[in-house]
Amino acid sequence: ICDICLKSGLLCASCKDKVDKGIVSQDFISISKILLDEAANTRQLKDVTINSVIGNQDCLFIICGTGDQHKIVGKGGSLVKKISSSLGKKVRVVEESQDPRTFLQNVIFPTPILNLNVLYTTNDEKYRVVIPRSSRLPLSLKDFIGLAKTVLNKDVEIAFR
């Protein structure tokens, strides 16, 4: 979404098309607007990249550019708390990574990933994420699998060891 649309609250044809096609969600727009408003007071937010916002009615994941996580979280978590209270949802900020293991580890931190296996099926391949049996994930299995599948464009399954 362009800055002009965020500032005015009205969408140009290009931005409206992104919303209509589902490329950009209302949550993405709301978070971008908050960051734009905060950038007026915080220089480091001016170059922050948000790649996507994925979630459900209870929880959102902001997938940001490399090195931007701490900027979006803010000092003492102040900015992410502001975003969370504004949207009425739990918010987690996760840095993008080209490496699937690193990305998935960022999503379920502090739970460790013991193994990440690539399983080859007759039609495709999928990931099997192996975590300790005693682990408590920071999100539901269903949400984790949905998020991972959306970002990685592959099926994901969880195994406990």
GROMACS .gro file of N, CA and C in nm, residues 20-152:
model
  399
   20ASP      N    1  -0.871  -0.597  -0.325
   20ASP     CA    2  -0.976  -0.677  -0.390
   20ASP      C    3  -0.927  -0.818  -0.424
   21LYS      N    4  -0.801  -0.830  -0.463
   21LYS     CA    5  -0.744  -0.960  -0.498
   21LYS      C    6  -0.698  -1.040  -0.377
   22GLY      N    7  -0.704  -0.979  -0.259
   22GLY     CA    8  -0.663  -1.048  -0.137
   22GLY      C    9  -0.513  -1.049  -0.114
   23ILE      N   10  -0.441  -0.970  -0.191
   23ILE     CA   11  -0.296  -0.961  -0.174
   23ILE      C   12  -0.263  -0.888  -0.044
   24VAL      N   13  -0.346  -0.788  -0.013
   24VAL     CA   14  -0.329  -0.706   0.107
   24VAL      C   15  -0.456  -0.715   0.190
   25SER      N   16  -0.441  -0.744   0.320
   25SER     CA   17  -0.557  -0.756   0.409
   25SER      C   18  -0.582  -0.623   0.481
   26GLN      N   19  -0.699  -0.613   0.543
   26GLN     CA   20  -0.730  -0.494   0.623
   26GLN      C   21  -0.634  -0.483   0.741
   27ASP      N   22  -0.595  -0.597   0.798
   27ASP     CA   23  -0.499  -0.595   0.908
   27ASP      C   24  -0.364  -0.540   0.862
   28PHE      N   25  -0.322  -0.575   0.742
   28PHE     CA   26  -0.198  -0.523   0.685
   28PHE      C   27  -0.206  -0.371   0.675
   29ILE      N   28  -0.319  -0.320   0.626
   29ILE     CA   29  -0.337  -0.176   0.611
   29ILE      C   30  -0.335  -0.108   0.748
   30SER      N   31  -0.405  -0.165   0.844
   30SER     CA   32  -0.410  -0.106   0.979
   30SER      C   33  -0.272  -0.100   1.042
   31ILE      N   34  -0.196  -0.209   1.031
   31ILE     CA   35  -0.061  -0.213   1.088
   31ILE      C   36   0.030  -0.114   1.015
   32SER      N   37   0.020  -0.108   0.884
   32SER     CA   38   0.101  -0.014   0.807
   32SER      C   39   0.071   0.130   0.846
   33LYS      N   40  -0.055   0.160   0.870
   33LYS     CA   41  -0.095   0.295   0.912
   33LYS      C   42  -0.036   0.329   1.049
   34ILE      N   43  -0.042   0.236   1.142
   34ILE     CA   44   0.017   0.258   1.275
   34ILE      C   45   0.168   0.283   1.262
   35LEU      N   46   0.235   0.202   1.182
   35LEU     CA   47   0.380   0.219   1.164
   35LEU      C   48   0.413   0.351   1.097
   36LEU      N   49   0.332   0.391   1.001
   36LEU     CA   50   0.353   0.520   0.934
   36LEU      C   51   0.336   0.635   1.034
   37ASP      N   52   0.234   0.629   1.117
   37ASP     CA   53   0.213   0.732   1.219
   37ASP      C   54   0.328   0.736   1.318
   38GLU      N   55   0.375   0.620   1.360
   38GLU     CA   56   0.486   0.612   1.455
   38GLU      C   57   0.618   0.655   1.392
   39ALA      N   58   0.631   0.637   1.261
   39ALA     CA   59   0.756   0.674   1.192
   39ALA      C   60   0.780   0.824   1.198
   40ALA      N   61   0.676   0.903   1.218
   40ALA     CA   62   0.692   1.048   1.232
   40ALA      C   63   0.776   1.081   1.356
   41ASN      N   64   0.770   0.995   1.457
   41ASN     CA   65   0.845   1.018   1.582
   41ASN      C   66   0.968   0.930   1.596
   42THR      N   67   0.975   0.823   1.516
   42THR     CA   68   1.084   0.725   1.528
   42THR      C   69   1.147   0.703   1.392
   43ARG      N   70   1.266   0.759   1.374
   43ARG     CA   71   1.334   0.752   1.244
   43ARG      C   72   1.355   0.609   1.194
   44GLN      N   73   1.387   0.517   1.285
   44GLN     CA   74   1.421   0.381   1.242
   44GLN      C   75   1.304   0.308   1.178
   45LEU      N   76   1.182   0.355   1.197
   45LEU     CA   77   1.065   0.289   1.137
   45LEU      C   78   1.043   0.327   0.991
   46LYS      N   79   1.112   0.427   0.943
   46LYS     CA   80   1.090   0.475   0.806
   46LYS      C   81   1.129   0.372   0.700
   47ASP      N   82   1.226   0.287   0.731
   47ASP     CA   83   1.271   0.189   0.632
   47ASP      C   84   1.231   0.046   0.665
   48VAL      N   85   1.131   0.029   0.751
   48VAL     CA   86   1.084  -0.104   0.789
   48VAL      C   87   1.005  -0.166   0.674
   49THR      N   88   1.026  -0.296   0.653
   49THR     CA   89   0.954  -0.368   0.548
   49THR      C   90   0.860  -0.471   0.612
   50ILE      N   91   0.733  -0.463   0.574
   50ILE     CA   92   0.636  -0.566   0.614
   50ILE      C   93   0.604  -0.645   0.488
   51ASN      N   94   0.639  -0.773   0.488
   51ASN     CA   95   0.614  -0.857   0.371
   51ASN      C   96   0.470  -0.907   0.367
   52SER      N   97   0.418  -0.944   0.483
   52SER     CA   98   0.280  -0.990   0.488
   52SER      C   99   0.231  -0.992   0.633
   53VAL      N  100   0.100  -0.999   0.645
   53VAL     CA  101   0.036  -1.015   0.775
   53VAL      C  102  -0.057  -1.134   0.761
   54ILE      N  103  -0.033  -1.235   0.843
   54ILE     CA  104  -0.109  -1.360   0.833
   54ILE      C  105  -0.167  -1.391   0.970
   55GLY      N  106  -0.290  -1.435   0.973
   55GLY     CA  107  -0.346  -1.471   1.101
   55GLY      C  108  -0.492  -1.506   1.094
   56ASN      N  109  -0.552  -1.509   1.211
   56ASN     CA  110  -0.693  -1.540   1.224
   56ASN      C  111  -0.758  -1.435   1.313
   57GLN      N  112  -0.876  -1.465   1.365
   57GLN     CA  113  -0.947  -1.366   1.447
   57GLN      C  114  -0.880  -1.341   1.582
   58ASP      N  115  -0.790  -1.429   1.626
   58ASP     CA  116  -0.727  -1.416   1.758
   58ASP      C  117  -0.582  -1.368   1.755
   59CYS      N  118  -0.510  -1.405   1.650
   59CYS     CA  119  -0.365  -1.384   1.648
   59CYS      C  120  -0.318  -1.343   1.508
   60LEU      N  121  -0.223  -1.250   1.504
   60LEU     CA  122  -0.163  -1.208   1.378
   60LEU      C  123  -0.013  -1.226   1.382
   61PHE      N  124   0.044  -1.263   1.269
   61PHE     CA  125   0.188  -1.269   1.253
   61PHE      C  126   0.227  -1.165   1.150
   62ILE      N  127   0.315  -1.076   1.191
   62ILE     CA  128   0.370  -0.977   1.098
   62ILE      C  129   0.501  -1.036   1.048
   63ILE      N  130   0.506  -1.066   0.918
   63ILE     CA  131   0.628  -1.118   0.858
   63ILE      C  132   0.703  -0.998   0.803
   64CYS      N  133   0.818  -0.969   0.864
   64CYS     CA  134   0.892  -0.847   0.830
   64CYS      C  135   1.025  -0.881   0.764
   65GLY      N  136   1.088  -0.777   0.712
   65GLY     CA  137   1.218  -0.792   0.649
   65GLY      C  138   1.326  -0.825   0.750
   66THR      N  139   1.437  -0.875   0.702
   66THR     CA  140   1.550  -0.911   0.787
   66THR      C  141   1.601  -0.787   0.861
   67GLY      N  142   1.615  -0.800   0.992
   67GLY     CA  143   1.665  -0.691   1.074
   67GLY      C  144   1.558  -0.593   1.121
   68ASP      N  145   1.433  -0.614   1.081
   68ASP     CA  146   1.326  -0.520   1.117
   68ASP      C  147   1.245  -0.562   1.239
   69GLN      N  148   1.264  -0.683   1.288
   69GLN     CA  149   1.182  -0.732   1.397
   69GLN      C  150   1.191  -0.643   1.521
   70HIS      N  151   1.312  -0.611   1.563
   70HIS     CA  152   1.328  -0.530   1.684
   70HIS      C  153   1.271  -0.390   1.668
   71LYS      N  154   1.272  -0.338   1.545
   71LYS     CA  155   1.216  -0.205   1.520
   71LYS      C  156   1.064  -0.206   1.536
   72ILE      N  157   1.000  -0.312   1.486
   72ILE     CA  158   0.854  -0.321   1.494
   72ILE      C  159   0.809  -0.354   1.636
   73VAL      N  160   0.885  -0.434   1.707
   73VAL     CA  161   0.850  -0.466   1.844
   73VAL      C  162   0.857  -0.339   1.930
   74GLY      N  163   0.959  -0.258   1.908
   74GLY     CA  164   0.974  -0.134   1.982
   74GLY      C  165   1.040  -0.156   2.116
   75LYS      N  166   1.079  -0.046   2.178
   75LYS     CA  167   1.147  -0.051   2.307
   75LYS      C  168   1.054  -0.109   2.412
   76GLY      N  169   1.097  -0.219   2.473
   76GLY     CA  170   1.016  -0.286   2.575
   76GLY      C  171   0.885  -0.343   2.520
   77GLY      N  172   0.879  -0.363   2.388
   77GLY     CA  173   0.757  -0.417   2.328
   77GLY      C  174   0.646  -0.314   2.311
   78SER      N  175   0.680  -0.186   2.325
   78SER     CA  176   0.578  -0.081   2.325
   78SER      C  177   0.500  -0.073   2.194
   79LEU      N  178   0.568  -0.082   2.081
   79LEU     CA  179   0.499  -0.068   1.954
   79LEU      C  180   0.411  -0.188   1.922
   80VAL      N  181   0.461  -0.307   1.946
   80VAL     CA  182   0.380  -0.427   1.919
   80VAL      C  183   0.261  -0.432   2.014
   81LYS      N  184   0.277  -0.383   2.137
   81LYS     CA  185   0.163  -0.374   2.229
   81LYS      C  186   0.059  -0.276   2.177
   82LYS      N  187   0.104  -0.166   2.121
   82LYS     CA  188   0.012  -0.066   2.065
   82LYS      C  189  -0.064  -0.126   1.947
   83ILE      N  190   0.006  -0.198   1.860
   83ILE     CA  191  -0.059  -0.264   1.746
   83ILE      C  192  -0.160  -0.366   1.796
   84SER      N  193  -0.120  -0.446   1.894
   84SER     CA  194  -0.208  -0.549   1.949
   84SER      C  195  -0.334  -0.489   2.010
   85SER      N  196  -0.321  -0.385   2.089
   85SER     CA  197  -0.439  -0.325   2.150
   85SER      C  198  -0.526  -0.255   2.047
   86SER      N  199  -0.467  -0.197   1.946
   86SER     CA  200  -0.543  -0.130   1.840
   86SER      C  201  -0.626  -0.229   1.760
   87LEU      N  202  -0.571  -0.346   1.734
   87LEU     CA  203  -0.640  -0.447   1.653
   87LEU      C  204  -0.721  -0.545   1.737
   88GLY      N  205  -0.695  -0.548   1.867
   88GLY     CA  206  -0.766  -0.641   1.955
   88GLY      C  207  -0.725  -0.786   1.933
   89LYS      N  208  -0.601  -0.807   1.891
   89LYS     CA  209  -0.550  -0.941   1.864
   89LYS      C  210  -0.409  -0.954   1.919
   90LYS      N  211  -0.370  -1.076   1.951
   90LYS     CA  212  -0.233  -1.104   1.987
   90LYS      C  213  -0.148  -1.088   1.861
   91VAL      N  214  -0.032  -1.025   1.873
   91VAL     CA  215   0.054  -0.999   1.756
   91VAL      C  216   0.194  -1.051   1.784
   92ARG      N  217   0.246  -1.124   1.687
   92ARG     CA  218   0.386  -1.169   1.692
   92ARG      C  219   0.456  -1.120   1.567
   93VAL      N  220   0.580  -1.078   1.584
   93VAL     CA  221   0.659  -1.028   1.471
   93VAL      C  222   0.766  -1.131   1.441
   94VAL      N  223   0.772  -1.173   1.314
   94VAL     CA  224   0.866  -1.277   1.272
   94VAL      C  225   0.943  -1.228   1.151
   95GLU      N  226   1.076  -1.241   1.156
   95GLU     CA  227   1.158  -1.201   1.042
   95GLU      C  228   1.151  -1.306   0.932
   96GLU      N  229   1.150  -1.259   0.810
   96GLU     CA  230   1.155  -1.350   0.696
   96GLU      C  231   1.291  -1.419   0.693
   97SER      N  232   1.296  -1.531   0.624
   97SER     CA  233   1.422  -1.600   0.603
   97SER      C  234   1.406  -1.689   0.479
   98GLN      N  235   1.508  -1.694   0.399
   98GLN     CA  236   1.505  -1.782   0.283
   98GLN      C  237   1.521  -1.928   0.324
   99ASP      N  238   1.576  -1.949   0.443
   99ASP     CA  239   1.595  -2.084   0.496
   99ASP      C  240   1.469  -2.126   0.572
  100PRO      N  241   1.400  -2.232   0.528
  100PRO     CA  242   1.276  -2.273   0.595
  100PRO      C  243   1.295  -2.304   0.744
  101ARG      N  244   1.405  -2.366   0.780
  101ARG     CA  245   1.427  -2.399   0.921
  101ARG      C  246   1.438  -2.273   1.006
  102THR      N  247   1.512  -2.175   0.958
  102THR     CA  248   1.527  -2.050   1.033
  102THR      C  249   1.393  -1.980   1.047
  103PHE      N  250   1.317  -1.974   0.939
  103PHE     CA  251   1.186  -1.909   0.946
  103PHE      C  252   1.094  -1.980   1.046
  104LEU      N  253   1.085  -2.113   1.035
  104LEU     CA  254   0.998  -2.188   1.126
  104LEU      C  255   1.045  -2.176   1.271
  105GLN      N  256   1.175  -2.171   1.292
  105GLN     CA  257   1.228  -2.153   1.427
  105GLN      C  258   1.188  -2.016   1.481
  106ASN      N  259   1.191  -1.915   1.396
  106ASN     CA  260   1.147  -1.781   1.437
  106ASN      C  261   1.000  -1.781   1.476
  107VAL      N  262   0.919  -1.860   1.407
  107VAL     CA  263   0.775  -1.864   1.435
  107VAL      C  264   0.747  -1.929   1.569
  108ILE      N  265   0.814  -2.040   1.600
  108ILE     CA  266   0.780  -2.113   1.722
  108ILE      C  267   0.875  -2.086   1.839
  109PHE      N  268   0.964  -1.990   1.822
  109PHE     CA  269   1.056  -1.955   1.930
  109PHE      C  270   0.977  -1.932   2.058
  110PRO      N  271   1.014  -1.985   2.171
  110PRO     CA  272   1.143  -2.044   2.209
  110PRO      C  273   1.149  -2.197   2.194
  111THR      N  274   1.047  -2.260   2.138
  111THR     CA  275   1.049  -2.405   2.118
  111THR      C  276   1.156  -2.440   2.014
  112PRO      N  277   1.246  -2.532   2.047
  112PRO     CA  278   1.351  -2.567   1.949
  112PRO      C  279   1.299  -2.663   1.843
  113ILE      N  280   1.355  -2.652   1.724
  113ILE     CA  281   1.328  -2.750   1.618
  113ILE      C  282   1.442  -2.851   1.622
  114LEU      N  283   1.408  -2.977   1.645
  114LEU     CA  284   1.510  -3.082   1.650
  114LEU      C  285   1.554  -3.121   1.510
  115ASN      N  286   1.458  -3.132   1.419
  115ASN     CA  287   1.486  -3.168   1.280
  115ASN      C  288   1.384  -3.102   1.189
  116LEU      N  289   1.426  -3.075   1.068
  116LEU     CA  290   1.335  -3.034   0.962
  116LEU      C  291   1.365  -3.125   0.845
  117ASN      N  292   1.271  -3.213   0.815
  117ASN     CA  293   1.290  -3.311   0.708
  117ASN      C  294   1.207  -3.273   0.587
  118VAL      N  295   1.260  -3.299   0.470
  118VAL     CA  296   1.185  -3.283   0.347
  118VAL      C  297   1.134  -3.422   0.307
  119LEU      N  298   1.002  -3.436   0.297
  119LEU     CA  299   0.941  -3.563   0.260
  119LEU      C  300   0.894  -3.554   0.115
  120TYR      N  301   0.933  -3.649   0.035
  120TYR     CA  302   0.896  -3.649  -0.106
  120TYR      C  303   0.776  -3.742  -0.124
  121THR      N  304   0.668  -3.684  -0.174
  121THR     CA  305   0.547  -3.762  -0.199
  121THR      C  306   0.534  -3.783  -0.349
  122THR      N  307   0.431  -3.854  -0.389
  122THR     CA  308   0.415  -3.882  -0.532
  122THR      C  309   0.388  -3.755  -0.612
  123ASN      N  310   0.323  -3.658  -0.552
  123ASN     CA  311   0.288  -3.536  -0.625
  123ASN      C  312   0.376  -3.416  -0.592
  124ASP      N  313   0.432  -3.413  -0.473
  124ASP     CA  314   0.497  -3.291  -0.427
  124ASP      C  315   0.597  -3.326  -0.318
  125GLU      N  316   0.642  -3.227  -0.248
  125GLU     CA  317   0.722  -3.249  -0.129
  125GLU      C  318   0.663  -3.166  -0.016
  126LYS      N  319   0.691  -3.210   0.108
  126LYS     CA  320   0.641  -3.136   0.223
  126LYS      C  321   0.746  -3.141   0.332
  127TYR      N  322   0.728  -3.055   0.431
  127TYR     CA  323   0.821  -3.049   0.543
  127TYR      C  324   0.763  -3.122   0.664
  128ARG      N  325   0.849  -3.191   0.735
  128ARG     CA  326   0.813  -3.247   0.865
  128ARG      C  327   0.901  -3.176   0.968
  129VAL      N  328   0.836  -3.108   1.060
  129VAL     CA  329   0.905  -3.035   1.165
  129VAL      C  330   0.901  -3.121   1.291
  130VAL      N  331   1.018  -3.154   1.345
  130VAL     CA  332   1.027  -3.238   1.463
  130VAL      C  333   1.065  -3.150   1.581
  131ILE      N  334   0.980  -3.153   1.686
  131ILE     CA  335   1.004  -3.074   1.806
  131ILE      C  336   0.996  -3.165   1.929
  132PRO      N  337   1.051  -3.121   2.041
  132PRO     CA  338   1.046  -3.204   2.162
  132PRO      C  339   0.901  -3.227   2.208
  133ARG      N  340   0.876  -3.348   2.254
  133ARG     CA  341   0.741  -3.387   2.299
  133ARG      C  342   0.692  -3.296   2.412
  134SER      N  343   0.780  -3.253   2.498
  134SER     CA  344   0.740  -3.173   2.614
  134SER      C  345   0.722  -3.025   2.581
  135SER      N  346   0.740  -2.988   2.455
  135SER     CA  347   0.734  -2.847   2.417
  135SER      C  348   0.593  -2.792   2.417
  136ARG      N  349   0.586  -2.665   2.445
  136ARG     CA  350   0.460  -2.592   2.436
  136ARG      C  351   0.476  -2.486   2.328
  137LEU      N  352   0.403  -2.502   2.221
  137LEU     CA  353   0.411  -2.408   2.110
  137LEU      C  354   0.343  -2.276   2.146
  138PRO      N  355   0.393  -2.165   2.093
  138PRO     CA  356   0.333  -2.036   2.121
  138PRO      C  357   0.203  -2.011   2.044
  139LEU      N  358   0.162  -2.108   1.962
  139LEU     CA  359   0.037  -2.100   1.887
  139LEU      C  360  -0.016  -2.241   1.866
  140SER      N  361  -0.139  -2.253   1.825
  140SER     CA  362  -0.197  -2.387   1.807
  140SER      C  363  -0.130  -2.458   1.690
  141LEU      N  364  -0.137  -2.590   1.691
  141LEU     CA  365  -0.080  -2.668   1.579
  141LEU      C  366  -0.145  -2.628   1.447
  142LYS      N  367  -0.277  -2.612   1.449
  142LYS     CA  368  -0.350  -2.575   1.328
  142LYS      C  369  -0.301  -2.440   1.274
  143ASP      N  370  -0.283  -2.343   1.362
  143ASP     CA  371  -0.236  -2.210   1.319
  143ASP      C  372  -0.093  -2.217   1.268
  144PHE      N  373  -0.008  -2.295   1.337
  144PHE     CA  374   0.131  -2.309   1.293
  144PHE      C  375   0.138  -2.371   1.154
  145ILE      N  376   0.064  -2.478   1.134
  145ILE     CA  377   0.065  -2.547   1.005
  145ILE      C  378   0.012  -2.455   0.895
  146GLY      N  379  -0.095  -2.382   0.925
  146GLY     CA  380  -0.152  -2.289   0.827
  146GLY      C  381  -0.056  -2.178   0.790
  147LEU      N  382   0.008  -2.120   0.890
  147LEU     CA  383   0.105  -2.013   0.866
  147LEU      C  384   0.223  -2.064   0.784
  148ALA      N  385   0.278  -2.178   0.826
  148ALA     CA  386   0.394  -2.235   0.757
  148ALA      C  387   0.360  -2.268   0.612
  149LYS      N  388   0.242  -2.326   0.590
  149LYS     CA  389   0.201  -2.362   0.454
  149LYS      C  390   0.185  -2.238   0.367
  150THR      N  391   0.128  -2.133   0.424
  150THR     CA  392   0.107  -2.008   0.349
  150THR      C  393   0.240  -1.945   0.309
  151VAL      N  394   0.333  -1.938   0.402
  151VAL     CA  395   0.460  -1.870   0.375
  151VAL      C  396   0.555  -1.955   0.291
  152LEU      N  397   0.562  -2.085   0.321
  152LEU     CA  398   0.658  -2.171   0.253
  152LEU      C  399   0.604  -2.234   0.124
   0.00000   0.00000   0.00000
